[in-house]
Coordinates of N, CA and C in Angstrom, one line a residue:
X30 N -12.3 14.2 35.5 CA -12.4 15.9 36.7 C -10.9 16.3 36.0
X31 N -10.9 18.0 36.0 CA -9.4 18.5 35.6 C -9.3 18.4 36.6
X32 N -7.8 19.5 36.3 CA -7.0 19.3 37.9 C -7.7 21.7 38.1
X33 N -8.6 21.3 37.1 CA -8.8 23.6 37.8 C -10.1 23.5 38.3
X34 N -10.4 22.4 37.9 CA -12.6 21.3 38.7 C -12.6 23.0 39.7
X35 N -11.9 22.2 40.6 CA -12.0 22.4 41.5 C -11.7 24.0 42.2
X36 N -10.3 25.4 41.2 CA -11.4 26.4 41.5 C -12.3 26.8 40.6
X37 N -12.8 26.5 39.3 CA -14.0 26.7 38.5 C -14.8 26.2 39.7
X38 N -14.6 25.5 40.4 CA -16.0 24.8 41.5 C -16.3 26.3 42.9
X39 N -15.6 27.2 42.8 CA -14.8 28.4 44.0 C -15.5 28.8 43.6
X40 N -15.3 29.5 42.3 CA -15.7 30.7 41.7 C -17.5 30.7 41.6
X41 N -18.0 29.0 41.3 CA -19.4 28.8 41.1 C -19.6 29.2 42.5
X42 N -18.9 28.8 42.7 CA -19.6 28.5 44.8 C -19.2 29.9 45.7
X43 N -19.2 30.9 45.0 CA -18.4 32.3 45.4 C -20.0 33.2 45.5
X44 N -20.7 32.9 43.5 CA -21.6 33.8 43.4 C -22.9 32.8 43.3
X45 N -23.0 31.6 43.5 CA -23.8 30.9 43.6 C -24.7 31.2 46.1
X46 N -23.1 31.8 46.5 CA -23.3 31.2 48.3 C -23.6 33.3 48.7
X47 N -24.4 33.7 47.7 CA -24.5 35.2 48.7 C -25.4 35.2 47.9
X48 N -27.4 34.8 46.9 CA -28.0 35.4 45.6 C -28.5 36.3 46.8
X49 N -28.3 37.4 47.6 CA -29.3 38.1 48.0 C -28.5 39.6 47.3
X50 N -26.8 38.8 46.7 CA -25.9 40.7 46.2 C -26.3 40.9 45.4
X51 N -25.9 42.4 45.3 CA -26.3 42.7 44.2 C -25.9 42.7 42.9
X52 N -26.5 42.5 42.2 CA -25.7 43.1 40.9 C -24.5 43.6 40.8
X53 N -24.7 44.9 41.9 CA -22.5 45.4 41.5 C -21.7 44.6 42.8
X54 N -22.3 43.9 43.3 CA -21.4 42.9 44.3 C -20.8 41.7 43.4
X55 N -21.5 41.0 42.1 CA -21.5 40.1 41.4 C -20.5 41.0 40.7
X56 N -20.9 41.8 40.5 CA -20.0 42.9 39.2 C -18.3 43.0 39.9
X57 N -18.0 42.3 40.9 CA -17.0 43.3 41.8 C -16.4 42.1 41.7
X58 N -17.6 41.0 42.4 CA -16.3 39.2 41.7 C -16.1 39.1 41.6
X59 N -16.7 39.0 39.9 CA -16.5 39.2 38.5 C -15.3 39.6 38.3
X60 N -15.5 41.1 38.4 CA -14.0 41.7 38.1 C -12.9 41.6 39.6
X61 N -13.0 40.4 40.3 CA -11.8 40.4 40.7 C -11.1 39.4 40.8
X62 N -12.4 37.9 39.7 CA -11.5 36.8 39.2 C -10.9 37.1 38.3
X63 N -11.9 38.1 37.1 CA -11.5 37.8 36.0 C -10.1 38.6 36.2
X64 N -9.6 40.2 37.2 CA -8.6 40.7 37.4 C -7.5 39.6 38.0
X65 N -7.6 38.4 38.3 CA -6.6 37.5 39.3 C -6.0 37.1 38.1
X66 N -6.9 36.7 37.2 CA -6.5 35.5 35.9 C -7.8 34.3 36.0
X67 N -9.2 34.7 36.7 CA -9.9 33.3 37.1 C -10.4 33.9 35.9
X68 N -11.0 33.2 34.4 CA -11.7 33.3 33.5 C -12.7 31.9 33.3
X69 N -13.7 31.8 33.7 CA -14.5 30.4 33.7 C -14.3 29.9 32.0
X70 N -14.2 30.6 31.3 CA -13.6 30.0 30.5 C -12.1 29.7 29.5
X71 N -11.2 30.1 30.4 CA -9.8 29.6 29.9 C -9.4 28.5 30.7
X72 N -10.6 28.3 32.4 CA -10.4 27.2 32.8 C -11.1 25.7 32.0
X73 N -12.0 26.1 31.8 CA -12.7 25.4 30.2 C -11.7 24.8 30.0
X74 N -11.2 25.6 29.2 CA -9.8 24.9 28.0 C -9.1 24.4 28.4
X75 N -8.0 25.4 29.5 CA -7.3 24.0 30.6 C -7.4 22.6 31.1
X76 N -9.1 22.7 31.6 CA -10.1 21.4 32.2 C -9.5 20.0 29.9
X77 N -9.7 21.2 29.6 CA -10.2 19.7 28.7 C -8.8 19.2 27.9
X78 N -8.2 20.6 27.5 CA -6.5 20.2 27.5 C -6.1 19.5 28.8
X79 N -6.5 19.3 30.1 CA -5.4 18.6 31.1 C -6.1 17.6 30.7
X80 N -7.1 17.2 30.3 CA -8.5 15.4 30.2 C -7.7 15.2 29.3
X81 N -7.4 15.8 27.8 CA -6.4 15.0 26.9 C -5.0 14.4 27.5
X82 N -4.7 15.8 27.8 CA -3.5 14.5 28.2 C -2.7 14.1 28.7
X83 N -3.4 14.1 30.2 CA -4.0 12.9 30.9 C -4.5 11.3 30.0
X84 N -5.2 11.4 29.3 CA -5.8 11.1 28.3 C -4.9 10.5 27.1
X85 N -3.5 10.8 26.4 CA -2.6 10.7 26.0 C -1.6 10.1 26.6
X86 N -1.2 10.5 28.2 CA -0.7 9.9 28.8 C -0.7 8.4 29.3
X87 N -1.7 7.6 29.4 CA -2.6 6.8 30.0 C -2.5 5.9 28.9
X88 N -2.8 6.5 27.1 CA -1.8 5.4 26.3 C -1.0 5.6 25.6
X89 N 0.8 6.3 25.9 CA 1.3 6.4 26.3 C 2.2 5.5 27.0
X90 N 1.2 5.3 28.3 CA 2.2 4.3 29.5 C 1.6 3.3 28.8
X91 N 0.5 2.9 27.8 CA -0.1 1.0 27.8 C 1.0 0.7 26.2
X92 N 1.1 2.2 25.7 CA 2.1 1.3 24.5 C 3.4 1.4 25.2
X93 N 3.6 1.5 26.1 CA 5.8 1.5 26.4 C 5.6 -0.1 28.0
X94 N 4.5 -0.4 28.4 CA 4.6 -1.5 28.7 C 4.8 -2.5 27.4
X95 N 3.6 -2.1 26.4 CA 3.7 -3.4 25.3 C 5.4 -3.2 24.7
X96 N 5.9 -2.0 24.7 CA 7.2 -2.2 23.6 C 8.3 -2.9 25.0
X97 N 8.2 -2.4 26.0 CA 9.2 -3.5 27.8 C 8.4 -4.8 26.9
X98 N 7.4 -4.8 26.6 CA 7.4 -6.5 26.8 C 7.7 -7.3 25.6
X99 N 7.7 -6.3 24.3 CA 8.7 -7.0 22.8 C 9.6 -6.9 23.7
X100 N 11.0 -6.1 24.2 CA 11.8 -5.9 23.9 C 12.6 -6.9 24.9
X101 N 11.8 -7.0 26.3 CA 11.8 -8.5 26.7 C 11.7 -10.0 26.1
X102 N 11.3 -10.5 24.7 CA 10.5 -10.8 24.6 C 12.4 -11.6 23.3
X103 N 12.7 -9.6 23.0 CA 13.5 -10.2 21.8 C 14.2 -10.5 22.5
X104 N 14.2 -9.6 23.7 CA 16.1 -9.9 24.3 C 16.1 -12.0 25.5
X105 N 15.0 -12.6 25.2 CA 14.8 -14.0 25.1 C 15.1 -15.1 24.2
X106 N 14.9 -13.7 23.4 CA 15.0 -15.2 22.2 C 16.7 -14.9 21.4
X107 N 17.2 -13.3 21.6 CA 18.7 -13.6 21.1 C 19.7 -13.7 22.7
X108 N 18.4 -14.2 23.4 CA 20.5 -15.3 24.6 C 20.2 -17.0 24.0
X109 N 18.4 -17.5 24.3 CA 18.6 -18.6 22.9 C 19.2 -19.2 22.1
X110 N 20.0 -18.2 21.2 CA 19.9 -17.6 19.8 C 22.2 -18.1 20.0
X111 N 22.4 -16.8 21.0 CA 23.7 -16.9 21.9 C 23.9 -18.7 22.0
X112 N 23.6 -19.4 23.6 CA 23.4 -20.0 23.7 C 23.9 -21.9 22.2
X113 N 22.9 -21.2 20.9 CA 23.3 -22.6 20.5 C 24.4 -22.4 19.8
X114 N 24.5 -20.8 18.7 CA 25.8 -20.5 18.2 C 26.7 -21.1 19.2
X115 N 26.7 -20.5 20.7 CA 27.9 -21.7 20.8 C 28.2 -23.0 22.0
X116 N 27.0 -23.8 21.1 CA 26.6 -25.0 20.2 C 27.4 -25.6 20.1
X117 N 26.9 -24.9 18.5 CA 27.3 -25.4 17.0 C 29.1 -24.9 17.5
X118 N 29.3 -23.6 17.7 CA 31.2 -23.5 17.4 C 31.3 -25.2 18.0
X119 N 31.5 -25.5 19.6 CA 32.2 -26.0 20.5 C 32.0 -27.5 19.5
X120 N 30.7 -28.3 19.0 CA 30.6 -29.3 18.4 C 31.2 -28.7 17.3
X121 N 31.9 -27.9 16.3 CA 32.5 -28.3 16.3 C 33.6 -27.9 16.3
X122 N 34.3 -27.6 17.1 CA 35.8 -27.6 17.6 C 35.9 -29.0 17.9
X123 N 35.3 -29.6 18.5 CA 35.1 -30.7 18.7 C 35.4 -32.7 17.8
X124 N 35.2 -31.9 16.2 CA 34.9 -32.6 15.3 C 36.1 -32.3 14.8
X125 N 36.5 -31.1 14.7 CA 37.6 -30.9 14.2 C 39.2 -30.9 14.3
X126 N 38.9 -30.8 15.8 CA 40.2 -31.5 16.8 C 41.1 -32.3 15.6
X127 N 40.2 -33.2 15.4 CA 41.6 -33.8 15.1 C 42.2 -34.0 13.8
X128 N 41.9 -33.4 13.3 CA 42.0 -33.0 11.8 C 42.1 -31.8 11.8
X129 N 42.5 -30.8 12.6 CA 42.6 -29.5 12.1 C 44.7 -29.1 12.8
X130 N 45.3 -29.5 12.2 CA 46.6 -29.4 12.8 C 46.8 -28.2 12.9
X131 N 45.8 -27.2 13.6 CA 46.6 -25.9 14.4 C 45.9 -25.8 15.2
X132 N 44.5 -26.8 15.8 CA 43.6 -26.2 17.0 C 44.6 -27.5 17.8
X133 N 44.8 -26.2 19.1 CA 45.3 -27.8 20.4 C 46.3 -28.7 19.7
X134 N 47.9 -28.4 19.1 CA 49.1 -28.3 18.3 C 50.3 -28.5 19.0
X135 N 51.1 -29.1 19.8 CA 52.4 -27.7 20.0 C 53.1 -28.4 18.8
X136 N 54.4 -27.2 18.6 CA 55.0 -26.4 17.3 C 55.9 -28.7 17.3
X137 N 55.5 -29.5 18.6 CA 57.1 -30.9 19.2 C 56.2 -31.7 18.6
X138 N 54.0 -31.5 18.0 CA 53.6 -32.7 17.6 C 53.7 -32.1 16.3
X139 N 53.5 -31.8 16.2 CA 53.0 -31.3 14.7 C 55.0 -32.1 13.7
X140 N 55.8 -31.2 14.4 CA 57.4 -31.4 13.0 C 57.5 -33.1 12.9
X141 N 56.1 -34.4 14.8 CA 56.9 -35.9 14.6 C 55.8 -36.2 13.5
X142 N 54.3 -35.5 13.2 CA 53.7 -35.8 12.5 C 54.2 -35.7 10.9
X143 N 54.8 -34.6 11.0 CA 55.7 -34.2 9.8 C 57.1 -35.1 9.7
X144 N 58.1 -35.6 10.2 CA 58.6 -36.1 10.0 C 58.2 -37.8 9.7
X145 N 57.0 -37.5 10.1 CA 57.1 -39.5 9.7 C 56.8 -39.7 8.8
X146 N 55.4 -38.8 8.6 CA 55.5 -38.4 6.9 C 56.1 -38.7 6.1
X147 N 56.9 -37.4 5.8 CA 58.3 -37.6 4.9 C 59.0 -39.1 4.8
X148 N 59.1 -40.3 6.1 CA 59.8 -40.4 5.6 C 58.6 -42.6 5.1
X149 N 58.0 -42.0 5.9 CA 56.8 -42.7 5.1 C 56.4 -43.0 3.2
X150 N 56.4 -41.1 2.9 CA 56.2 -41.1 2.1 C 58.1 -41.1 0.7
X151 N 59.5 -41.2 2.0 CA 60.5 -41.9 1.3 C 60.4 -43.4 1.0
X152 N 59.8 -44.1 2.3 CA 60.2 -45.5 1.6 C 58.9 -45.6 0.6
X153 N 58.3 -45.7 0.3 CA 57.5 -45.3 -0.8 C 58.3 -45.2 -1.9
X154 N 58.8 -44.0 -2.3 CA 59.4 -43.7 -3.8 C 60.4 -44.6 -3.5
X155 N 61.1 -45.3 -2.7 CA 61.9 -46.5 -3.1 C 61.5 -48.0 -3.6
X156 N 60.9 -47.6 -3.4 CA 60.0 -48.8 -3.5 C 59.4 -48.9 -4.7
X157 N 58.7 -47.6 -5.5 CA 58.4 -47.1 -6.2 C 59.9 -47.3 -7.7
X158 N 60.4 -47.0 -7.3 CA 61.5 -46.7 -8.1 C 62.3 -48.1 -8.1
X159 N 62.1 -49.1 -7.4 CA 63.0 -50.2 -7.6 C 61.9 -51.9 -8.2
X160 N 60.5 -51.8 -7.8 CA 59.1 -51.9 -8.9 C 59.7 -51.6 -9.8
X161 N 59.9 -50.4 -10.4 CA 60.5 -50.3 -12.2 C 62.0 -50.8 -12.1
X162 N 62.7 -50.7 -12.0 CA 63.9 -51.0 -11.5 C 64.0 -53.0 -11.7
X163 N 63.2 -53.1 -11.4 CA 63.2 -54.8 -11.2 C 61.9 -54.9 -12.4
X164 N 61.3 -54.3 -12.9 CA 60.2 -54.7 -13.7 C 61.2 -54.3 -16.0
X165 N 62.0 -53.4 -15.8 CA 62.7 -53.2 -17.0 C 63.7 -54.1 -17.2
X166 N 65.5 -54.4 -15.9 CA 65.2 -56.2 -16.1 C 64.8 -56.5 -16.0
X167 N 63.3 -57.0 -16.3 CA 62.4 -58.2 -17.0 C 62.7 -58.2 -18.1
X168 N 61.7 -57.2 -18.6 CA 61.2 -57.3 -19.2 C 62.5 -56.1 -20.6
X169 N 64.2 -56.2 -20.6 CA 65.2 -55.9 -20.8 C 64.6 -54.4 -21.5
X170 N 64.0 -53.9 -20.7 CA 64.4 -52.6 -21.3 C 65.1 -51.4 -20.7
X171 N 66.0 -50.5 -21.8 CA 66.6 -49.9 -21.2 C 66.8 -49.5 -19.7
X172 N 67.9 -49.0 -19.3 CA 67.5 -48.2 -17.9 C 68.8 -47.1 -18.0
X173 N 66.4 -45.9 -18.9 CA 67.2 -44.1 -18.8 C 67.8 -43.6 -18.3
X174 N 67.5 -42.9 -17.3 CA 67.7 -42.8 -15.9 C 69.5 -43.1 -16.1
X175 N 70.2 -44.7 -15.8 CA 72.6 -44.6 -15.8 C 72.2 -44.1 -17.2
X176 N 71.8 -43.6 -18.2 CA 72.1 -43.2 -19.1 C 72.4 -41.4 -19.9
X177 N 71.2 -41.5 -18.2 CA 71.0 -39.9 -18.2 C 72.8 -39.3 -17.1
X178 N 72.0 -39.7 -15.7 CA 73.2 -40.1 -15.7 C 74.8 -40.2 -15.8
X179 N 75.1 -41.8 -17.0 CA 76.1 -41.0 -17.6 C 76.9 -39.4 -18.3
X180 N 75.5 -39.4 -19.0 CA 75.8 -38.8 -19.3 C 76.1 -37.0 -18.0
X181 N 76.0 -36.9 -17.7 CA 75.8 -35.6 -16.3 C 77.4 -35.8 -16.0
X182 N 77.8 -37.5 -16.0 CA 79.2 -37.5 -15.1 C 80.2 -36.8 -16.2
X183 N 79.6 -36.8 -17.5 CA 81.2 -37.4 -19.0 C 81.2 -35.2 -18.8

């Protein structure tokens, strides 16, 4: 039922209320309605158009509800992904904290670690040099380093 059906019914009602009116009276009623812009054909066309618009609006409303549900589902999935990424990053930081010198280490701690490692490397170097010197003395191989040092002094 369209919006302008009531107007159409009023026109028909006026025409049928006074069946004893002469044809001149009926022509006057029709002329009044036409001059006022109320033509039954226009009313029918407008009613059809309004019905179509109402149907289209109902369809659009249903589609909007479906789109809202889809967007909510996507939002929930994104929240889950966000939480998973946070957990993975937290796990990565926990595991790499002991191996990464740039995470949660102050410069003093890094300097202490570096000094300790440098001292251990020097100790190993001295041990290797001493072992090589001992092997040369055991097997009678001349010490090339001594010859180089002597030549450099000259």
